[in-house]
Structures are given as C-alpha cells and as structure tokens.
XYZ file of N, CA and C in Angstrom:
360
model
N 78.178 103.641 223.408
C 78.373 102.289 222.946
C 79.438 102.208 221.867
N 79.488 103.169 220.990
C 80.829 103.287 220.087
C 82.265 103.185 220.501
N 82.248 103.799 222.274
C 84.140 103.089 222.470
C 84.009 102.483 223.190
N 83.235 101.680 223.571
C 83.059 100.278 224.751
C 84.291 99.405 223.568
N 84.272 99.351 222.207
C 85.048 97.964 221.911
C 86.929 99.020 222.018
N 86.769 100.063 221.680
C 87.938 100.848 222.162
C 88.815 101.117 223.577
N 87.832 101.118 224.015
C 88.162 100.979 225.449
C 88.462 99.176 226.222
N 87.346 98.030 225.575
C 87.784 97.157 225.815
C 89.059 96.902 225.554
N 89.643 96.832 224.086
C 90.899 97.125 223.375
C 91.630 97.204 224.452
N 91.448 98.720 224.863
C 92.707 99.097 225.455
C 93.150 98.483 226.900
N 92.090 98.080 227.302
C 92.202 97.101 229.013
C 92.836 96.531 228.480
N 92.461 95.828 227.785
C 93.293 94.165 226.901
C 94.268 94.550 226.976
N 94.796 95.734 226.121
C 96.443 96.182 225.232
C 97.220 96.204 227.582
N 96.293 96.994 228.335
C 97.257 97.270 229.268
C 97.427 95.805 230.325
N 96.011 95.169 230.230
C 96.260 93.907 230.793
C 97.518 92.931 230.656
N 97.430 92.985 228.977
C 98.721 91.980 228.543
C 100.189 92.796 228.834
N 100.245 94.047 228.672
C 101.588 94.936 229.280
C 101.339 94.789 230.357
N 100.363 94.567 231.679
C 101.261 93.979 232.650
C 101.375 92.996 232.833
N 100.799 91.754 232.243
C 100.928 90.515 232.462
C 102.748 90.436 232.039
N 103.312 91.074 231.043
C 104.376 91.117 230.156
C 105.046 91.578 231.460
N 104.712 92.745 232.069
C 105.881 92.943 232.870
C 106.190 92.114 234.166
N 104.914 91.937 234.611
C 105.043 90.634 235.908
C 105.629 89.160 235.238
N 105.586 88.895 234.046
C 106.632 88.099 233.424
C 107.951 87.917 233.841
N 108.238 89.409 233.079
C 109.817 89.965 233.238
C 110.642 90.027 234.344
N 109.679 89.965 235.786
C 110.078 90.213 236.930
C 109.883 89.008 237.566
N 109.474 88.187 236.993
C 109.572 87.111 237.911
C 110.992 85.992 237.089
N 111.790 85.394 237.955
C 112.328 84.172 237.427
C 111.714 83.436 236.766
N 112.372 83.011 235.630
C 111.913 81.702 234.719
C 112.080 80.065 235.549
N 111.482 79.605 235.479
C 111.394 78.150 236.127
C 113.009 77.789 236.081
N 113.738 77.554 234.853
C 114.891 76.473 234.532
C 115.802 77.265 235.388
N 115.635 78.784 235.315
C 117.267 79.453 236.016
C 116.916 79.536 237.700
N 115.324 79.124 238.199
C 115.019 78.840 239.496
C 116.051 77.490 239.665
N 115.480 76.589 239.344
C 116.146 75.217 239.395
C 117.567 75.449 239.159
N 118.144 75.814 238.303
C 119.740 75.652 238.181
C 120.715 76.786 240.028
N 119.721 77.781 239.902
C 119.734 78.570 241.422
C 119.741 77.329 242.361
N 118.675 76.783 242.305
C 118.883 75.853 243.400
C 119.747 74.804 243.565
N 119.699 74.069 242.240
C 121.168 73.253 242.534
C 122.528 73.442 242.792
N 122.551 74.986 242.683
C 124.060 75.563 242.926
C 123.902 76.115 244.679
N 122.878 76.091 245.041
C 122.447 76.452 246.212
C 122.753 75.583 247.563
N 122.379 74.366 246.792
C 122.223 72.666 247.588
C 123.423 72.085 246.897
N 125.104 72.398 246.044
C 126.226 72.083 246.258
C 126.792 72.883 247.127
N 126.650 74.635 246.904
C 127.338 75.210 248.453
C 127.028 74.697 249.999
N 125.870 74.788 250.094
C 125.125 74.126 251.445
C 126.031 72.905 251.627
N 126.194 72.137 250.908
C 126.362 70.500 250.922
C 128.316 70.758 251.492
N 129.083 71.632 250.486
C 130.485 72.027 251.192
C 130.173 72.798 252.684
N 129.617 74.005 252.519
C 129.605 74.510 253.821
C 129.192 73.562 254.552
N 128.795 72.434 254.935
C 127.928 71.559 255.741
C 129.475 70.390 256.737
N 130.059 70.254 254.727
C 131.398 69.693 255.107
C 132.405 70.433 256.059
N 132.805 71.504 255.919
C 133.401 72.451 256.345
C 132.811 72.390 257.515
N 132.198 72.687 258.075
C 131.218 73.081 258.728
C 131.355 71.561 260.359
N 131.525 70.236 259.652
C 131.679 68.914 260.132
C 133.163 69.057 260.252
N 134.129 69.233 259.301
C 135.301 69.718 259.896
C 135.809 70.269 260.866
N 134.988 71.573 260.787
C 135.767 72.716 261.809
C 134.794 71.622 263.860
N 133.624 70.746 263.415
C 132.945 70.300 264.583
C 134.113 69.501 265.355
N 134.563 69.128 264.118
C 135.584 67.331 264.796
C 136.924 68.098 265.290
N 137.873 69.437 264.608
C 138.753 70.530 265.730
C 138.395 70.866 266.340
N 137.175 70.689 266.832
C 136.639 71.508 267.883
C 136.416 71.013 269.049
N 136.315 68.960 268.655
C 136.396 68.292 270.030
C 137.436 67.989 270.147
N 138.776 68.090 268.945
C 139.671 67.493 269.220
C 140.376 68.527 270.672
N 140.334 70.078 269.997
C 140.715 71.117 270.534
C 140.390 70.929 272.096
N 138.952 70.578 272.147
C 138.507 70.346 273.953
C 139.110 69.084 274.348
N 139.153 68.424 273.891
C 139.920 66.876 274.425
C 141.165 67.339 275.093
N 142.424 68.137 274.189
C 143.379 68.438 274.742
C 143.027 69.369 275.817
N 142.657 70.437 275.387
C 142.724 71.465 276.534
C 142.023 70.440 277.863
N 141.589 69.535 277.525
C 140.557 68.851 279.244
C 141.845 68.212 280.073
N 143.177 68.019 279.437
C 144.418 67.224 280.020
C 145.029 68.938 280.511
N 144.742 69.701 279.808
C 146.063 71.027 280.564
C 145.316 71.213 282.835
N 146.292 71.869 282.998
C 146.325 72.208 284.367
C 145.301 72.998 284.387
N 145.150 72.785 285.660
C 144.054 73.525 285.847
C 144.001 75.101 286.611
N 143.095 76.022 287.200
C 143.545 76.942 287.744
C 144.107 76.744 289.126
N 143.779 75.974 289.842
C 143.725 75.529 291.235
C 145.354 74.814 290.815
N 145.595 74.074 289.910
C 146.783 73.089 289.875
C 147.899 74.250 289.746
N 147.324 75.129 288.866
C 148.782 76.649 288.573
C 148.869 77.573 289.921
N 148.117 77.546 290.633
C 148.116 78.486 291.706
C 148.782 77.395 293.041
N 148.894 76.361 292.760
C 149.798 75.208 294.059
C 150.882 75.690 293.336
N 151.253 75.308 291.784
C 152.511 75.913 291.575
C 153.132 76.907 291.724
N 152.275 77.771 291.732
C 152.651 78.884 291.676
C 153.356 79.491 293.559
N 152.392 78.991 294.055
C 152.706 78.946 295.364
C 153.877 78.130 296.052
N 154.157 77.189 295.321
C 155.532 76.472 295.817
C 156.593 77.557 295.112
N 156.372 77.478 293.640
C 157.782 78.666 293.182
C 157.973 79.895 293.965
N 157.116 80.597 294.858
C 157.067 81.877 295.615
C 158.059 81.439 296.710
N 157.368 80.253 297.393
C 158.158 79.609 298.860
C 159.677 79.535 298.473
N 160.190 79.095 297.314
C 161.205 78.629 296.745
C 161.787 80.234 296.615
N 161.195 81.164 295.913
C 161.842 81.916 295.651
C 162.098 83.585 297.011
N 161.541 82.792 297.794
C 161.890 83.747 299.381
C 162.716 83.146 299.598
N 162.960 81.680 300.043
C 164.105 80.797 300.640
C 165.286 81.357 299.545
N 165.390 81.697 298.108
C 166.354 82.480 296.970
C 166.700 83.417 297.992
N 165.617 84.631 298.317
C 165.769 85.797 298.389
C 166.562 85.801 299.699
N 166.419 84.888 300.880
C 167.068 85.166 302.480
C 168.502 84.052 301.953
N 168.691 83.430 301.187
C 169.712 82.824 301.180
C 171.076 83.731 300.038
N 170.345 84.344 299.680
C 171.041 85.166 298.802
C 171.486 86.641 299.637
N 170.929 86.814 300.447
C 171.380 88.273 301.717
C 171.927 87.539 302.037
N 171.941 86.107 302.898
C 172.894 84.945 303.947
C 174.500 85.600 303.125
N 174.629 85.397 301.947
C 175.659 84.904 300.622
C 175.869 86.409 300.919
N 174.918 87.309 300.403
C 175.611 88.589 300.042
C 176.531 89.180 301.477
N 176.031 88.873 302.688
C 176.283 88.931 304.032
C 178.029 88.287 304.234
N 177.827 86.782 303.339
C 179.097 85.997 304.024
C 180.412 86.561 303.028
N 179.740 87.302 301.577
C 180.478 87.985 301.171
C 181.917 89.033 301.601
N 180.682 89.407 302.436
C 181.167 90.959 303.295
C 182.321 90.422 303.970
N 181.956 89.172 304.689
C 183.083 89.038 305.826
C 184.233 88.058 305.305
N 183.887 87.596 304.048
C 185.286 87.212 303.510
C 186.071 88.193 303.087
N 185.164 89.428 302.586
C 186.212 90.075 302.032
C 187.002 91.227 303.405
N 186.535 91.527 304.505
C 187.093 92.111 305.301
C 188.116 91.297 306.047
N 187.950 89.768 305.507
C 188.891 88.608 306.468
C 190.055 88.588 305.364
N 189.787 88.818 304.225
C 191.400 89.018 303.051
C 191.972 90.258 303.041
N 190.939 91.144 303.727
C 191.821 92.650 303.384
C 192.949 92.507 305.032
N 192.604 92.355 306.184
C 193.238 91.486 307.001
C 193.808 90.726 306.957
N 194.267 89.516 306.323
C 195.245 88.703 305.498
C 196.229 89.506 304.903
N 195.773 90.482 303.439
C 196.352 90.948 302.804
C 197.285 91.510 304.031
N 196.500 92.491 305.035
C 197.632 93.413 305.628
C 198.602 92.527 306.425
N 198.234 91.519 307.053
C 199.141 90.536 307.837
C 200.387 90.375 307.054
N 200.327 89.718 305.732
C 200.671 89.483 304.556
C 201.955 90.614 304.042
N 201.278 91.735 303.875
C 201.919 92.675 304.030
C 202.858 93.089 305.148
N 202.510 93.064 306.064
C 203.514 93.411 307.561
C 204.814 92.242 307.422
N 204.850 91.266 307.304
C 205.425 90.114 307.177
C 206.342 90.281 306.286
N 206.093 90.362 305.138
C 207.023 91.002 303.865
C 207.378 92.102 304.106
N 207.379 92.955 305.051
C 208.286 94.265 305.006
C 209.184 93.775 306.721
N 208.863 92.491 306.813
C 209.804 92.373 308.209
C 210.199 93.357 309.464
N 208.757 93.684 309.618
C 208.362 94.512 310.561
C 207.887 93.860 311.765
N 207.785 92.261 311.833
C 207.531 91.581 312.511
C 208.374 90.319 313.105
C-alpha cells in the first residue's frame, strides 16, 4: 500500500507524456484550416485549367470532324496513282519520240553535210 500513490504518480507522469506526445503529432486545428483553404484555391485553379484544357479539346474535335477522311485520302490517293501511270507511259511515249528525233537530225545533219561538200 506504500507505492500504490507512487506508482499512481507515475501512470499519471506517463499518461500525460503520452497525451503530450499524441498532441505533438497531431495537427493543430488553425494550420488544419489554413491547409485547407490553400487546398480549395489550388482545386478551384486546377478545376479552371482543367475547364480550359475541356473547351481545346472540343474545339480541337470540331476541327479535326471537317479534315478528310480515310476513305476520302485513299479516292485521292487512287486518282494521283492513275495520274501518275498515265506520267509514267507518257513519259517512255516522250523518252521513245526522243530517240527518233534525234536519229532524224543525225540524218539531216549528214544530208546537210553531203550538200555542203557538193558531193551531190
């Protein structure tokens, strides 16, 4: 019975050291609240931002809904091919009519030649 009030004591002394430290570790009310109001102005920009980047984002689909489509690039694409074979056989035609102009001037030339040496 002599350290029952010693021992009470000392619960007490460790009770209030941890009440002291679960204190320490918890946030104080005012710097909760000031946390939060700085919490609910970011939220409130990111939100803006946020409504910004929504409204480029239909503007962005609006346009792209006017571009061509895949089906519309592949007709094009298919006419420029047609176009560019009719290039390719008209351009042998050319490289072809080349040939025979130039074997029809080297023939000239020699005519040309015979003539000027009055061999004819």
């Amino acid at each position: 019975m002599k350290f029952v009030p010693v021992v009470v004591l000392i619960v007490q002394v460790l009770m209030g050291w941890g009440l002291w430290s679960l204190g320490r570790k918890f946030m104080p009310r005012e710097e909760c609240e000031r946390c939060r109001a700085e919490l609910e102005v970011k939220l409130q920009e990111e939100s803006q931002r946020t409504n910004v980047l929504d409204k480029a984002q239909e503007v962005f689909r609006a346009e792209c809904s006017s571009l061509p489509t895949k089906a519309d690039l592949g007709d094009i694409y298919d006419r420029i091919n047609s176009v560019n074979l009719r290039i390719g056989s008209v351009d042998t035609q050319v490289a072809a009519l080349g040939g025979e102009m130039r074997a029809q001037r080297r023939t000239l030339d020699m005519i040309n030649q015979h003539l000027m040496r009055g061999e004819g």
